[in-house]
GROMACS .gro file of C-alpha atoms in nm:
model
  193
    1MET     CA    1   2.576  -2.969   3.273
    2ASN     CA    2   2.271  -3.192   3.313
    3ILE     CA    3   1.940  -3.007   3.327
    4LEU     CA    4   1.605  -3.152   3.426
    5ARG     CA    5   1.329  -2.930   3.293
    6LEU     CA    6   0.981  -2.970   3.438
    7ASP     CA    7   0.690  -2.796   3.270
    8ALA     CA    8   0.382  -2.790   3.491
    9SER     CA    9   0.157  -2.572   3.275
   10MET     CA   10  -0.144  -2.749   3.134
   11ARG     CA   11  -0.130  -2.503   2.844
   12ARG     CA   12   0.093  -2.633   2.568
   13GLN     CA   13   0.047  -2.319   2.357
   14GLY     CA   14   0.076  -1.966   2.492
   15SER     CA   15   0.217  -2.068   2.830
   16VAL     CA   16   0.431  -1.800   2.992
   17THR     CA   17   0.611  -2.050   3.215
   18ARG     CA   18   0.696  -2.279   2.922
   19ALA     CA   19   0.838  -1.986   2.725
   20LEU     CA   20   1.038  -1.855   3.019
   21ALA     CA   21   1.165  -2.200   3.121
   22GLY     CA   22   1.291  -2.242   2.764
   23LYS     CA   23   1.477  -1.912   2.796
   24VAL     CA   24   1.634  -2.027   3.123
   25VAL     CA   25   1.758  -2.346   2.957
   26GLY     CA   26   1.891  -2.139   2.667
   27ARG     CA   27   2.072  -1.905   2.904
   28LEU     CA   28   2.230  -2.196   3.090
   29GLY     CA   29   2.338  -2.343   2.758
   30GLU     CA   30   2.542  -2.030   2.684
   31ALA     CA   31   2.797  -2.148   2.942
   32GLY     CA   32   2.875  -2.466   2.749
   33ALA     CA   33   2.735  -2.804   2.663
   34VAL     CA   34   2.414  -2.903   2.834
   35GLN     CA   35   2.216  -3.224   2.838
   36VAL     CA   36   1.844  -3.160   2.889
   37VAL     CA   37   1.585  -3.408   3.007
   38HIS     CA   38   1.239  -3.261   2.959
   39ARG     CA   39   0.951  -3.389   3.171
   40ASP     CA   40   0.618  -3.244   3.059
   41LEU     CA   41   0.382  -3.278   3.353
   42ALA     CA   42   0.083  -3.186   3.135
   43ASP     CA   43   0.104  -3.549   3.025
   44GLY     CA   44  -0.005  -3.630   3.381
   45LEU     CA   45   0.138  -3.834   3.664
   46PRO     CA   46  -0.054  -4.080   3.877
   47ALA     CA   47  -0.130  -3.993   4.235
   48ILE     CA   48   0.039  -4.213   4.491
   49ASP     CA   49  -0.196  -4.477   4.627
   50GLU     CA   50  -0.205  -4.755   4.887
   51ALA     CA   51  -0.002  -4.994   4.669
   52TRP     CA   52   0.266  -4.726   4.617
   53ILE     CA   53   0.282  -4.649   4.989
   54GLY     CA   54   0.307  -5.018   5.078
   55ALA     CA   55   0.586  -5.071   4.825
   56ASN     CA   56   0.774  -4.762   4.935
   57PHE     CA   57   0.773  -4.872   5.299
   58THR     CA   58   0.889  -5.224   5.215
   59ALA     CA   59   1.265  -5.280   5.220
   60PRO     CA   60   1.393  -5.288   4.859
   61GLU     CA   61   1.525  -5.645   4.889
   62GLU     CA   62   1.185  -5.764   5.017
   63ARG     CA   63   0.966  -5.604   4.747
   64SER     CA   64   0.754  -5.826   4.529
   65ALA     CA   65   0.745  -5.787   4.152
   66ALA     CA   66   0.415  -5.598   4.189
   67GLN     CA   67   0.570  -5.362   4.444
   68ARG     CA   68   0.871  -5.296   4.220
   69ALA     CA   69   0.628  -5.221   3.936
   70ALA     CA   70   0.430  -4.985   4.162
   71LEU     CA   71   0.748  -4.783   4.221
   72GLY     CA   72   0.875  -4.804   3.863
   73LEU     CA   73   0.772  -4.455   3.756
   74SER     CA   74   0.889  -4.307   4.086
   75ASP     CA   75   1.227  -4.476   4.040
   76ARG     CA   76   1.260  -4.321   3.691
   77LEU     CA   77   1.161  -3.975   3.818
   78VAL     CA   78   1.411  -3.999   4.106
   79ALA     CA   79   1.684  -4.113   3.865
   80GLU     CA   80   1.616  -3.810   3.643
   81LEU     CA   81   1.641  -3.580   3.942
   82LYS     CA   82   1.956  -3.744   4.080
   83ALA     CA   83   2.127  -3.711   3.740
   84ALA     CA   84   2.049  -3.339   3.715
   85ASP     CA   85   2.287  -3.064   3.814
   86VAL     CA   86   2.018  -2.802   3.761
   87LEU     CA   87   1.642  -2.833   3.792
   88VAL     CA   88   1.437  -2.583   3.587
   89ILE     CA   89   1.070  -2.571   3.686
   90GLY     CA   90   0.797  -2.384   3.501
   91LEU     CA   91   0.547  -2.307   3.778
   92PRO     CA   92   0.212  -2.158   3.682
   93VAL     CA   93  -0.001  -2.061   3.978
   94TYR     CA   94  -0.352  -2.199   3.960
   95ASN     CA   95  -0.596  -2.086   4.228
   96PHE     CA   96  -0.314  -1.971   4.461
   97GLY     CA   97  -0.119  -2.298   4.438
   98MET     CA   98   0.075  -2.525   4.209
   99PRO     CA   99  -0.085  -2.750   3.948
  100ALA     CA  100  -0.185  -3.095   4.074
  101ALA     CA  101   0.062  -3.261   3.836
  102LEU     CA  102   0.356  -3.083   4.000
  103LYS     CA  103   0.232  -3.190   4.343
  104ALA     CA  104   0.208  -3.546   4.208
  105TRP     CA  105   0.573  -3.520   4.091
  106ILE     CA  106   0.679  -3.411   4.440
  107ASP     CA  107   0.488  -3.703   4.593
  108GLN     CA  108   0.666  -3.941   4.353
  109ILE     CA  109   1.018  -3.814   4.426
  110ALA     CA  110   0.998  -3.753   4.803
  111ARG     CA  111   1.107  -4.097   4.920
  112ALA     CA  112   1.245  -4.190   5.260
  113ARG     CA  113   1.588  -4.356   5.233
  114VAL     CA  114   1.609  -4.251   4.866
  115THR     CA  115   1.587  -3.869   4.848
  116PHE     CA  116   1.572  -3.795   5.221
  117ARG     CA  117   1.626  -3.975   5.547
  118TYR     CA  118   1.514  -3.924   5.902
  119THR     CA  119   1.782  -3.853   6.161
  120GLU     CA  120   1.778  -3.781   6.533
  121ASN     CA  121   1.776  -3.411   6.432
  122GLY     CA  122   1.488  -3.444   6.186
  123PRO     CA  123   1.475  -3.510   5.812
  124LYS     CA  124   1.787  -3.467   5.597
  125GLY     CA  125   1.774  -3.424   5.221
  126LEU     CA  126   2.000  -3.652   5.019
  127LEU     CA  127   2.012  -3.450   4.694
  128GLU     CA  128   2.248  -3.175   4.803
  129GLY     CA  129   2.462  -2.978   4.561
  130LYS     CA  130   2.190  -2.915   4.304
  131ARG     CA  131   2.053  -2.582   4.185
  132ALA     CA  132   1.686  -2.516   4.112
  133ILE     CA  133   1.554  -2.228   3.903
  134VAL     CA  134   1.179  -2.182   3.932
  135VAL     CA  135   0.995  -1.966   3.680
  136MET     CA  136   0.664  -1.865   3.836
  137ALA     CA  137   0.380  -1.699   3.647
  138SER     CA  138   0.027  -1.599   3.738
  139GLY     CA  139  -0.239  -1.351   3.652
  140GLY     CA  140  -0.306  -1.208   3.996
  141VAL     CA  141  -0.061  -1.357   4.245
  142GLU     CA  142   0.277  -1.192   4.295
  143ALA     CA  143   0.562  -1.414   4.414
  144GLY     CA  144   0.617  -1.362   4.785
  145SER     CA  145   0.279  -1.202   4.840
  146PRO     CA  146   0.043  -1.324   5.115
  147ALA     CA  147  -0.159  -1.507   4.845
  148ASP     CA  148   0.147  -1.694   4.712
  149PHE     CA  149   0.125  -2.046   4.850
  150ALA     CA  150   0.304  -2.206   4.552
  151THR     CA  151   0.661  -2.076   4.575
  152PRO     CA  152   0.704  -2.120   4.955
  153TYR     CA  153   0.569  -2.476   4.930
  154LEU     CA  154   0.794  -2.564   4.637
  155ARG     CA  155   1.099  -2.409   4.805
  156HIS     CA  156   1.025  -2.614   5.121
  157ALA     CA  157   0.963  -2.939   4.929
  158LEU     CA  158   1.290  -2.900   4.737
  159ALA     CA  159   1.483  -2.824   5.057
  160PHE     CA  160   1.328  -3.134   5.215
  161VAL     CA  161   1.511  -3.349   4.958
  162GLY     CA  162   1.829  -3.141   4.989
  163ILE     CA  163   1.793  -2.882   4.712
  164THR     CA  164   1.841  -2.555   4.897
  165GLU     CA  165   1.986  -2.337   4.619
  166VAL     CA  166   1.651  -2.223   4.477
  167GLU     CA  167   1.608  -1.912   4.263
  168ILE     CA  168   1.257  -1.782   4.196
  169ILE     CA  169   1.207  -1.581   3.877
  170SER     CA  170   0.864  -1.425   3.888
  171ALA     CA  171   0.627  -1.322   3.615
  172GLY     CA  172   0.355  -1.306   3.876
  173GLY     CA  173   0.074  -1.055   3.883
  174GLN     CA  174   0.047  -1.016   3.505
  175SER     CA  175  -0.305  -0.879   3.540
  176LEU     CA  176  -0.173  -0.620   3.784
  177ARG     CA  177   0.145  -0.504   3.609
  178ALA     CA  178   0.216  -0.490   3.240
  179ASP     CA  179   0.590  -0.549   3.278
  180ALA     CA  180   0.572  -0.883   3.466
  181VAL     CA  181   0.704  -1.095   3.178
  182GLU     CA  182   0.967  -0.840   3.075
  183THR     CA  183   1.094  -0.823   3.434
  184ALA     CA  184   1.126  -1.203   3.442
  185GLU     CA  185   1.307  -1.201   3.107
  186ALA     CA  186   1.556  -0.945   3.245
  187GLU     CA  187   1.619  -1.170   3.548
  188ILE     CA  188   1.682  -1.464   3.314
  189ALA     CA  189   1.926  -1.259   3.106
  190ALA     CA  190   2.114  -1.178   3.426
  191LEU     CA  191   2.129  -1.540   3.547
  192ALA     CA  192   2.473  -1.675   3.619
  193ALA     CA  193   2.511  -1.958   3.372
   0.00000   0.00000   0.00000
């Protein structure tokens, strides 16, 4: 099983999502051999810009060397995602939404004709058959609450590229309930590997 693990917490020490994402990977590894690619988004990703957009909308065979270079990181991120059977995302909620680095990752991998295409019936994701496990944590926002803008957005963005099997494990509302992390750990223990 190939796992792509994305950590979006800017906290390298003491991060609930990093700890729980590690437990998810460990649980999945109980089923047999796993190959893990770890992408730490705290290292930062560049925002897409005009050069990126121009390169992306140029046919691959017509791209200049500069345009190919502009898409180089995006191509590597897409290749990581395409190679994965399971995507494990550590999603801290900052100010009701996802960290900017995770949004930058989505911008880099959502590519027309590469991870989705437009059809007469609307967009169609090209990365079907993958599973995503999202570990969400926050101090005051519960997953699925009216203030949770992060998990619905991420679920929609993943479905847009074809990843519709999305499980949300929530350690949300830690300031509101003392058992938030323990509840998430119990969900991880019960995951089908």
